[in-house]
């Protein structure tokens, strides 16, 4: 018998003992992403992780390696909802490919991080390589301070920086308190400013005024023409935390609105490289269809600072100290699927807080448990947005890309 025939015979014999639920492992599979637009794309692409494992002929959850076409390993992530994430650059009207093989991946750098700070009034803060955001938690709720919206922390580094800022800021507070005990009040300001996260030390800063407003991107129920401002979150669950995507679910305390006991839920997702967070919000306890909104706080009366478009709200915020900073913060809420109306809402009591009002996109008649999805984000001149025109262009490009997503598939080789 020829050697080749002998090998085939042995293989058939061996196959008879393999359970039907198993297949021989494939050497590799290909991740394919196709760009149907005329613009260059660079974004985190999603693939079904179960399909990848099945195509490789390995058990779900098995270790894998993802490589580019130069055979170099690239970062990837398996999410809580079963997606395989890979950042992919795809040329206009082109296709990009990555290779997946069984194996142990090298350590991967993370570009996103979600962090709960019990020390700083139960903040939940999250970031990617472009910007950082903060949601206020139970300790702030108990204090009675009226800070409802999401805060924005600007970054001029693509490195993760939030935990470092909290540590330095805490050291600054401890040093300030020690100087007070010693009666050395003249030294306090200079000592505190050297480490405070409200000062830019070359990596970014917190210079965004939130107060009793929507801040950057927060949703809220509306009664007539008035916004019912939400409070701080009650509980959080960090669902994904890198290296390419952060996902957190925030649950809010029960509140009584128009004789309804309502609980609000938010799921927020932020990817590497993105200027925008994805927000999914829903309410339990709604008896009737209810109008909701989301938007950004407005601190100026200048018409050129605010843009109310059909499917986005964009604003150039002056920061908490325009004369000292000499830059603007660019913020927006974005509705790729459209919104019923964008408008400015002015509340007289806001004037005392230095707030002109909130610019919002409205969603009419949301039902109990119905998911509402939109996006929000921020940038500045040191993280890739030169000016207002650049910000508007980035918003429009983002909307176009959302309406024409990358076409992804898993190809067995």
Short mmCIF file of N, CA and C in Angstrom, two decimals, residues 177-314:
data_model
loop_
_atom_site.label_atom_id
_atom_site.label_comp_id
_atom_site.label_asym_id
_atom_site.label_seq_id
_atom_site.Cartn_x
_atom_site.Cartn_y
_atom_site.Cartn_z
N UNK A 177 -4.21 70.00 53.69
CA UNK A 177 -4.74 69.88 55.05
C UNK A 177 -3.63 69.96 56.09
N UNK A 178 -2.48 69.38 55.76
CA UNK A 178 -1.35 69.43 56.68
C UNK A 178 -0.84 70.86 56.85
N UNK A 179 -0.77 71.61 55.76
CA UNK A 179 -0.34 73.00 55.85
C UNK A 179 -1.32 73.84 56.67
N UNK A 180 -2.60 73.55 56.55
CA UNK A 180 -3.60 74.26 57.35
C UNK A 180 -3.40 73.99 58.83
N UNK A 181 -3.13 72.73 59.17
CA UNK A 181 -2.92 72.38 60.58
C UNK A 181 -1.70 73.08 61.14
N UNK A 182 -0.72 73.31 60.29
CA UNK A 182 0.50 73.96 60.74
C UNK A 182 0.42 75.48 60.65
N UNK A 183 -0.71 75.99 60.15
CA UNK A 183 -0.88 77.43 60.05
C UNK A 183 -0.12 78.08 58.92
N UNK A 184 0.31 77.29 57.94
CA UNK A 184 1.10 77.83 56.82
C UNK A 184 0.18 78.09 55.62
N UNK A 185 -0.79 78.95 55.81
CA UNK A 185 -1.82 79.19 54.81
C UNK A 185 -1.28 79.82 53.53
N UNK A 186 -0.22 80.58 53.63
CA UNK A 186 0.33 81.26 52.45
C UNK A 186 0.88 80.27 51.42
N UNK A 187 1.20 79.05 51.85
CA UNK A 187 1.79 78.06 50.96
C UNK A 187 0.75 77.15 50.31
N UNK A 188 -0.50 77.25 50.76
CA UNK A 188 -1.50 76.26 50.37
C UNK A 188 -1.76 76.25 48.86
N UNK A 189 -2.05 77.40 48.30
CA UNK A 189 -2.45 77.45 46.89
C UNK A 189 -1.39 76.88 45.97
N UNK A 190 -0.13 77.32 46.15
CA UNK A 190 0.94 76.85 45.27
C UNK A 190 1.17 75.35 45.43
N UNK A 191 1.11 74.86 46.66
CA UNK A 191 1.32 73.43 46.91
C UNK A 191 0.20 72.60 46.30
N UNK A 192 -1.05 73.05 46.49
CA UNK A 192 -2.20 72.32 45.96
C UNK A 192 -2.21 72.29 44.44
N UNK A 193 -1.92 73.43 43.83
CA UNK A 193 -1.98 73.53 42.36
C UNK A 193 -0.96 72.63 41.66
N UNK A 194 0.12 72.29 42.34
CA UNK A 194 1.15 71.46 41.71
C UNK A 194 0.65 70.05 41.39
N UNK A 195 -0.40 69.60 42.08
CA UNK A 195 -0.90 68.24 41.87
C UNK A 195 -2.39 68.18 41.56
N UNK A 196 -3.09 69.27 41.65
CA UNK A 196 -4.54 69.26 41.44
C UNK A 196 -4.89 68.86 40.01
N UNK A 197 -5.96 68.05 39.85
CA UNK A 197 -6.38 67.69 38.50
C UNK A 197 -7.18 68.80 37.82
N UNK A 198 -7.34 69.93 38.51
CA UNK A 198 -7.97 71.09 37.88
C UNK A 198 -6.95 71.98 37.16
N UNK A 199 -5.67 71.59 37.23
CA UNK A 199 -4.58 72.32 36.56
C UNK A 199 -3.93 71.38 35.54
N UNK A 200 -3.62 71.92 34.36
CA UNK A 200 -2.96 71.13 33.32
C UNK A 200 -1.47 71.04 33.61
N UNK A 201 -0.98 69.83 33.87
CA UNK A 201 0.44 69.60 34.10
C UNK A 201 1.09 68.88 32.91
N UNK A 202 0.49 69.08 31.73
CA UNK A 202 1.05 68.52 30.52
C UNK A 202 0.34 67.28 30.01
N UNK A 203 -0.71 66.83 30.74
CA UNK A 203 -1.44 65.63 30.32
C UNK A 203 -2.94 65.87 30.23
N UNK A 204 -3.39 67.07 30.60
CA UNK A 204 -4.81 67.38 30.56
C UNK A 204 -5.33 67.82 31.92
N UNK A 205 -6.64 68.06 32.01
CA UNK A 205 -7.20 68.62 33.25
C UNK A 205 -8.72 68.52 33.26
N UNK A 206 -9.29 68.79 34.44
CA UNK A 206 -10.74 68.94 34.59
C UNK A 206 -11.05 70.43 34.68
N UNK A 207 -11.66 70.99 33.63
CA UNK A 207 -11.98 72.42 33.62
C UNK A 207 -13.38 72.66 33.08
N UNK A 208 -14.26 71.66 33.26
CA UNK A 208 -15.63 71.70 32.72
C UNK A 208 -16.61 71.94 33.87
N UNK A 209 -17.48 72.92 33.71
CA UNK A 209 -18.49 73.22 34.73
C UNK A 209 -19.74 72.39 34.49
N UNK A 210 -20.15 71.62 35.46
CA UNK A 210 -21.36 70.80 35.34
C UNK A 210 -22.50 71.41 36.15
N UNK A 211 -22.40 71.33 37.48
CA UNK A 211 -23.44 71.90 38.33
C UNK A 211 -24.80 71.25 38.09
N UNK A 212 -25.89 71.99 38.35
CA UNK A 212 -27.24 71.45 38.19
C UNK A 212 -27.68 71.46 36.73
N UNK A 213 -27.04 70.63 35.91
CA UNK A 213 -27.31 70.63 34.47
C UNK A 213 -27.14 69.22 33.93
N UNK A 214 -27.31 69.06 32.61
CA UNK A 214 -27.07 67.78 31.97
C UNK A 214 -25.59 67.51 31.74
N UNK A 215 -24.72 68.53 31.98
CA UNK A 215 -23.30 68.33 31.72
C UNK A 215 -23.10 67.94 30.28
N UNK A 216 -22.33 66.89 30.06
CA UNK A 216 -22.07 66.39 28.71
C UNK A 216 -22.78 65.07 28.51
N UNK A 217 -23.98 65.11 27.90
CA UNK A 217 -24.58 63.89 27.38
C UNK A 217 -25.60 63.17 28.22
N UNK A 218 -25.97 63.70 29.39
CA UNK A 218 -26.87 62.96 30.28
C UNK A 218 -28.31 63.00 29.76
N UNK A 219 -29.05 61.88 29.91
CA UNK A 219 -30.47 61.86 29.54
C UNK A 219 -31.35 62.31 30.71
N UNK A 220 -32.57 62.71 30.39
CA UNK A 220 -33.50 63.14 31.44
C UNK A 220 -34.94 63.05 30.94
N UNK A 221 -35.85 62.88 31.88
CA UNK A 221 -37.28 62.92 31.58
C UNK A 221 -37.73 64.37 31.50
N UNK A 222 -38.71 64.62 30.63
CA UNK A 222 -39.26 65.96 30.49
C UNK A 222 -40.73 65.97 30.93
N UNK A 223 -41.09 67.03 31.63
CA UNK A 223 -42.49 67.32 31.96
C UNK A 223 -42.84 68.64 31.29
N UNK A 224 -43.63 68.59 30.24
CA UNK A 224 -43.91 69.79 29.47
C UNK A 224 -42.64 70.30 28.84
N UNK A 225 -42.27 71.56 29.12
CA UNK A 225 -41.04 72.15 28.59
C UNK A 225 -39.91 72.15 29.62
N UNK A 226 -40.09 71.45 30.70
CA UNK A 226 -39.08 71.44 31.77
C UNK A 226 -38.35 70.11 31.83
N UNK A 227 -37.06 70.19 32.15
CA UNK A 227 -36.23 69.00 32.33
C UNK A 227 -36.28 68.58 33.79
N UNK A 228 -36.58 67.32 34.04
CA UNK A 228 -36.49 66.77 35.40
C UNK A 228 -35.07 66.24 35.56
N UNK A 229 -34.24 67.00 36.25
CA UNK A 229 -32.83 66.65 36.34
C UNK A 229 -32.63 65.35 37.13
N UNK A 230 -31.87 64.42 36.57
CA UNK A 230 -31.60 63.16 37.28
C UNK A 230 -30.58 63.37 38.39
N UNK A 231 -30.58 62.47 39.37
CA UNK A 231 -29.61 62.56 40.45
C UNK A 231 -28.39 61.70 40.14
N UNK A 232 -27.55 61.48 41.14
CA UNK A 232 -26.36 60.66 40.99
C UNK A 232 -26.75 59.17 40.96
N UNK A 233 -25.86 58.33 40.38
CA UNK A 233 -26.17 56.91 40.28
C UNK A 233 -26.16 56.25 41.66
N UNK A 234 -26.90 55.15 41.74
CA UNK A 234 -26.98 54.37 42.98
C UNK A 234 -26.00 53.19 42.95
N UNK A 235 -26.00 52.45 41.83
CA UNK A 235 -25.15 51.27 41.68
C UNK A 235 -24.47 51.30 40.31
N UNK A 236 -23.34 50.63 40.22
CA UNK A 236 -22.68 50.49 38.93
C UNK A 236 -22.19 49.06 38.77
N UNK A 237 -22.08 48.62 37.51
CA UNK A 237 -21.48 47.33 37.18
C UNK A 237 -20.59 47.53 35.97
N UNK A 238 -19.31 47.24 36.15
CA UNK A 238 -18.34 47.37 35.06
C UNK A 238 -18.37 46.08 34.24
N UNK A 239 -18.90 46.15 33.03
CA UNK A 239 -19.12 44.96 32.21
C UNK A 239 -17.92 44.63 31.32
N UNK A 240 -17.24 45.63 30.81
CA UNK A 240 -16.04 45.45 29.99
C UNK A 240 -15.02 46.50 30.42
N UNK A 241 -13.75 46.10 30.41
CA UNK A 241 -12.74 47.09 30.79
C UNK A 241 -11.42 46.86 30.07
N UNK A 242 -11.49 46.92 28.74
CA UNK A 242 -10.28 46.92 27.95
C UNK A 242 -9.91 45.55 27.41
N UNK A 243 -8.94 45.59 26.48
CA UNK A 243 -8.11 46.75 26.13
C UNK A 243 -8.72 47.73 25.11
N UNK A 244 -9.85 47.38 24.48
CA UNK A 244 -10.38 48.23 23.41
C UNK A 244 -11.74 48.85 23.73
N UNK A 245 -12.45 48.32 24.70
CA UNK A 245 -13.78 48.84 25.01
C UNK A 245 -14.04 48.82 26.51
N UNK A 246 -14.65 49.92 27.00
CA UNK A 246 -15.16 50.00 28.36
C UNK A 246 -16.68 50.04 28.29
N UNK A 247 -17.34 49.20 29.09
CA UNK A 247 -18.79 49.21 29.18
C UNK A 247 -19.19 49.21 30.64
N UNK A 248 -20.06 50.13 31.02
CA UNK A 248 -20.54 50.19 32.41
C UNK A 248 -22.05 50.36 32.41
N UNK A 249 -22.71 49.72 33.36
CA UNK A 249 -24.14 49.92 33.57
C UNK A 249 -24.34 50.69 34.86
N UNK A 250 -25.06 51.80 34.78
CA UNK A 250 -25.37 52.62 35.94
C UNK A 250 -26.86 52.52 36.23
N UNK A 251 -27.20 52.29 37.50
CA UNK A 251 -28.60 52.25 37.93
C UNK A 251 -28.84 53.40 38.89
N UNK A 252 -29.96 54.08 38.72
CA UNK A 252 -30.24 55.30 39.47
C UNK A 252 -31.34 55.07 40.52
N UNK A 253 -31.37 55.88 41.57
CA UNK A 253 -32.36 55.68 42.63
C UNK A 253 -33.79 55.86 42.12
N UNK A 254 -34.73 55.18 42.76
CA UNK A 254 -36.14 55.40 42.44
C UNK A 254 -36.53 56.84 42.74
N UNK A 255 -37.28 57.43 41.81
CA UNK A 255 -37.78 58.79 42.01
C UNK A 255 -39.26 58.82 41.66
N UNK A 256 -39.98 59.75 42.28
CA UNK A 256 -41.39 59.91 41.97
C UNK A 256 -41.57 61.09 41.04
N UNK A 257 -42.03 60.82 39.83
CA UNK A 257 -42.24 61.85 38.82
C UNK A 257 -43.66 61.73 38.30
N UNK A 258 -44.44 62.75 38.48
CA UNK A 258 -45.81 62.77 37.96
C UNK A 258 -46.58 61.53 38.43
N UNK A 259 -46.48 61.25 39.75
CA UNK A 259 -47.16 60.11 40.39
C UNK A 259 -46.71 58.76 39.84
N UNK A 260 -45.51 58.69 39.30
CA UNK A 260 -44.93 57.43 38.83
C UNK A 260 -43.62 57.18 39.56
N UNK A 261 -43.40 55.97 40.04
CA UNK A 261 -42.15 55.60 40.68
C UNK A 261 -41.23 55.00 39.62
N UNK A 262 -40.17 55.72 39.30
CA UNK A 262 -39.37 55.42 38.10
C UNK A 262 -37.93 55.11 38.49
N UNK A 263 -37.36 54.09 37.85
CA UNK A 263 -35.94 53.76 37.99
C UNK A 263 -35.28 53.88 36.62
N UNK A 264 -34.19 54.62 36.59
CA UNK A 264 -33.46 54.84 35.33
C UNK A 264 -32.25 53.92 35.25
N UNK A 265 -31.99 53.40 34.04
CA UNK A 265 -30.83 52.55 33.76
C UNK A 265 -30.07 53.12 32.57
N UNK A 266 -28.75 53.12 32.68
CA UNK A 266 -27.91 53.57 31.57
C UNK A 266 -26.80 52.55 31.33
N UNK A 267 -26.55 52.23 30.07
CA UNK A 267 -25.38 51.45 29.68
C UNK A 267 -24.54 52.33 28.77
N UNK A 268 -23.29 52.54 29.15
CA UNK A 268 -22.38 53.44 28.43
C UNK A 268 -21.20 52.62 27.91
N UNK A 269 -20.87 52.83 26.64
CA UNK A 269 -19.76 52.12 26.01
C UNK A 269 -18.82 53.14 25.37
N UNK A 270 -17.52 52.98 25.62
CA UNK A 270 -16.51 53.85 25.01
C UNK A 270 -15.40 52.99 24.43
N UNK A 271 -15.10 53.20 23.14
CA UNK A 271 -14.06 52.43 22.45
C UNK A 271 -12.77 53.22 22.29
N UNK A 272 -11.71 52.50 22.10
CA UNK A 272 -10.42 53.11 21.75
C UNK A 272 -10.60 54.00 20.52
N UNK A 273 -10.00 55.20 20.58
CA UNK A 273 -9.95 56.08 19.42
C UNK A 273 -11.20 56.87 19.14
N UNK A 274 -12.29 56.63 19.87
CA UNK A 274 -13.56 57.28 19.56
C UNK A 274 -13.72 58.59 20.32
N UNK A 275 -14.26 59.60 19.63
CA UNK A 275 -14.63 60.84 20.31
C UNK A 275 -15.97 60.70 21.04
N UNK A 276 -16.70 59.61 20.79
CA UNK A 276 -18.07 59.52 21.27
C UNK A 276 -18.34 58.23 22.04
N UNK A 277 -19.10 58.39 23.13
CA UNK A 277 -19.62 57.28 23.92
C UNK A 277 -20.98 56.87 23.37
N UNK A 278 -21.26 55.58 23.40
CA UNK A 278 -22.60 55.10 23.09
C UNK A 278 -23.42 55.01 24.38
N UNK A 279 -24.61 55.57 24.36
CA UNK A 279 -25.51 55.56 25.52
C UNK A 279 -26.79 54.81 25.17
N UNK A 280 -27.16 53.85 26.01
CA UNK A 280 -28.47 53.22 25.94
C UNK A 280 -29.15 53.46 27.29
N UNK A 281 -30.33 54.08 27.25
CA UNK A 281 -31.05 54.41 28.48
C UNK A 281 -32.47 53.87 28.41
N UNK A 282 -32.97 53.39 29.55
CA UNK A 282 -34.37 52.97 29.63
C UNK A 282 -34.88 53.19 31.06
N UNK A 283 -36.20 53.21 31.18
CA UNK A 283 -36.85 53.52 32.45
C UNK A 283 -37.84 52.41 32.82
N UNK A 284 -37.77 51.98 34.08
CA UNK A 284 -38.78 51.08 34.63
C UNK A 284 -39.77 51.90 35.46
N UNK A 285 -41.04 51.55 35.36
CA UNK A 285 -42.05 52.22 36.17
C UNK A 285 -42.86 53.27 35.44
N UNK A 286 -42.61 53.44 34.13
CA UNK A 286 -43.40 54.42 33.36
C UNK A 286 -44.81 53.87 33.15
N UNK A 287 -45.78 54.64 33.55
CA UNK A 287 -47.18 54.25 33.34
C UNK A 287 -47.66 54.70 31.97
N UNK A 288 -47.22 55.87 31.56
CA UNK A 288 -47.64 56.47 30.30
C UNK A 288 -46.42 56.70 29.41
N UNK A 289 -46.66 56.87 28.12
CA UNK A 289 -45.58 57.29 27.23
C UNK A 289 -45.04 58.63 27.69
N UNK A 290 -43.72 58.76 27.69
CA UNK A 290 -43.07 59.91 28.32
C UNK A 290 -42.03 60.51 27.38
N UNK A 291 -41.95 61.82 27.37
CA UNK A 291 -40.92 62.51 26.58
C UNK A 291 -39.61 62.54 27.36
N UNK A 292 -38.52 62.31 26.64
CA UNK A 292 -37.20 62.37 27.26
C UNK A 292 -36.29 63.23 26.39
N UNK A 293 -35.14 63.58 26.94
CA UNK A 293 -34.17 64.38 26.19
C UNK A 293 -32.78 64.01 26.65
N UNK A 294 -31.79 64.47 25.91
CA UNK A 294 -30.40 64.40 26.33
C UNK A 294 -29.68 65.57 25.70
N UNK A 295 -28.59 66.02 26.32
CA UNK A 295 -27.94 67.19 25.74
C UNK A 295 -26.73 67.64 26.50
N UNK A 296 -26.40 68.93 26.32
CA UNK A 296 -25.21 69.51 26.93
C UNK A 296 -25.56 70.84 27.58
N UNK A 297 -24.85 71.15 28.65
CA UNK A 297 -25.05 72.42 29.32
C UNK A 297 -24.46 73.56 28.49
N UNK A 298 -25.13 74.72 28.52
CA UNK A 298 -24.70 75.90 27.77
C UNK A 298 -24.41 77.02 28.75
N UNK A 299 -23.21 77.59 28.64
CA UNK A 299 -22.77 78.64 29.58
C UNK A 299 -22.66 80.02 28.95
N UNK A 300 -22.89 80.14 27.64
CA UNK A 300 -22.72 81.42 26.96
C UNK A 300 -23.95 81.74 26.12
N UNK A 301 -24.12 83.04 25.84
CA UNK A 301 -25.22 83.49 24.99
C UNK A 301 -24.79 83.68 23.53
N UNK A 302 -23.53 83.44 23.21
CA UNK A 302 -23.03 83.65 21.86
C UNK A 302 -23.64 82.64 20.90
N UNK A 303 -24.30 83.14 19.85
CA UNK A 303 -24.97 82.26 18.90
C UNK A 303 -23.99 81.34 18.19
N UNK A 304 -22.77 81.81 17.93
CA UNK A 304 -21.80 81.00 17.20
C UNK A 304 -21.30 79.80 17.99
N UNK A 305 -21.51 79.81 19.31
CA UNK A 305 -21.01 78.72 20.14
C UNK A 305 -21.87 77.47 20.05
N UNK A 306 -23.14 77.61 19.67
CA UNK A 306 -24.10 76.51 19.72
C UNK A 306 -24.59 76.16 18.32
N UNK A 307 -24.65 74.86 18.03
CA UNK A 307 -25.21 74.37 16.78
C UNK A 307 -26.31 73.37 17.08
N UNK A 308 -27.53 73.68 16.66
CA UNK A 308 -28.66 72.77 16.80
C UNK A 308 -28.98 72.23 15.41
N UNK A 309 -28.51 71.05 15.12
CA UNK A 309 -28.74 70.43 13.81
C UNK A 309 -29.86 69.40 13.92
N UNK A 310 -30.19 68.81 12.80
CA UNK A 310 -31.29 67.84 12.77
C UNK A 310 -30.96 66.61 13.60
N UNK A 311 -29.69 66.19 13.57
CA UNK A 311 -29.34 64.96 14.27
C UNK A 311 -28.14 65.09 15.20
N UNK A 312 -27.87 66.29 15.65
CA UNK A 312 -26.88 66.48 16.70
C UNK A 312 -27.03 67.86 17.34
N UNK A 313 -26.48 67.97 18.55
CA UNK A 313 -26.36 69.22 19.28
C UNK A 313 -24.89 69.39 19.60
N UNK A 314 -24.27 70.48 19.18
CA UNK A 314 -22.84 70.71 19.42
C UNK A 314 -22.63 72.08 20.05
#
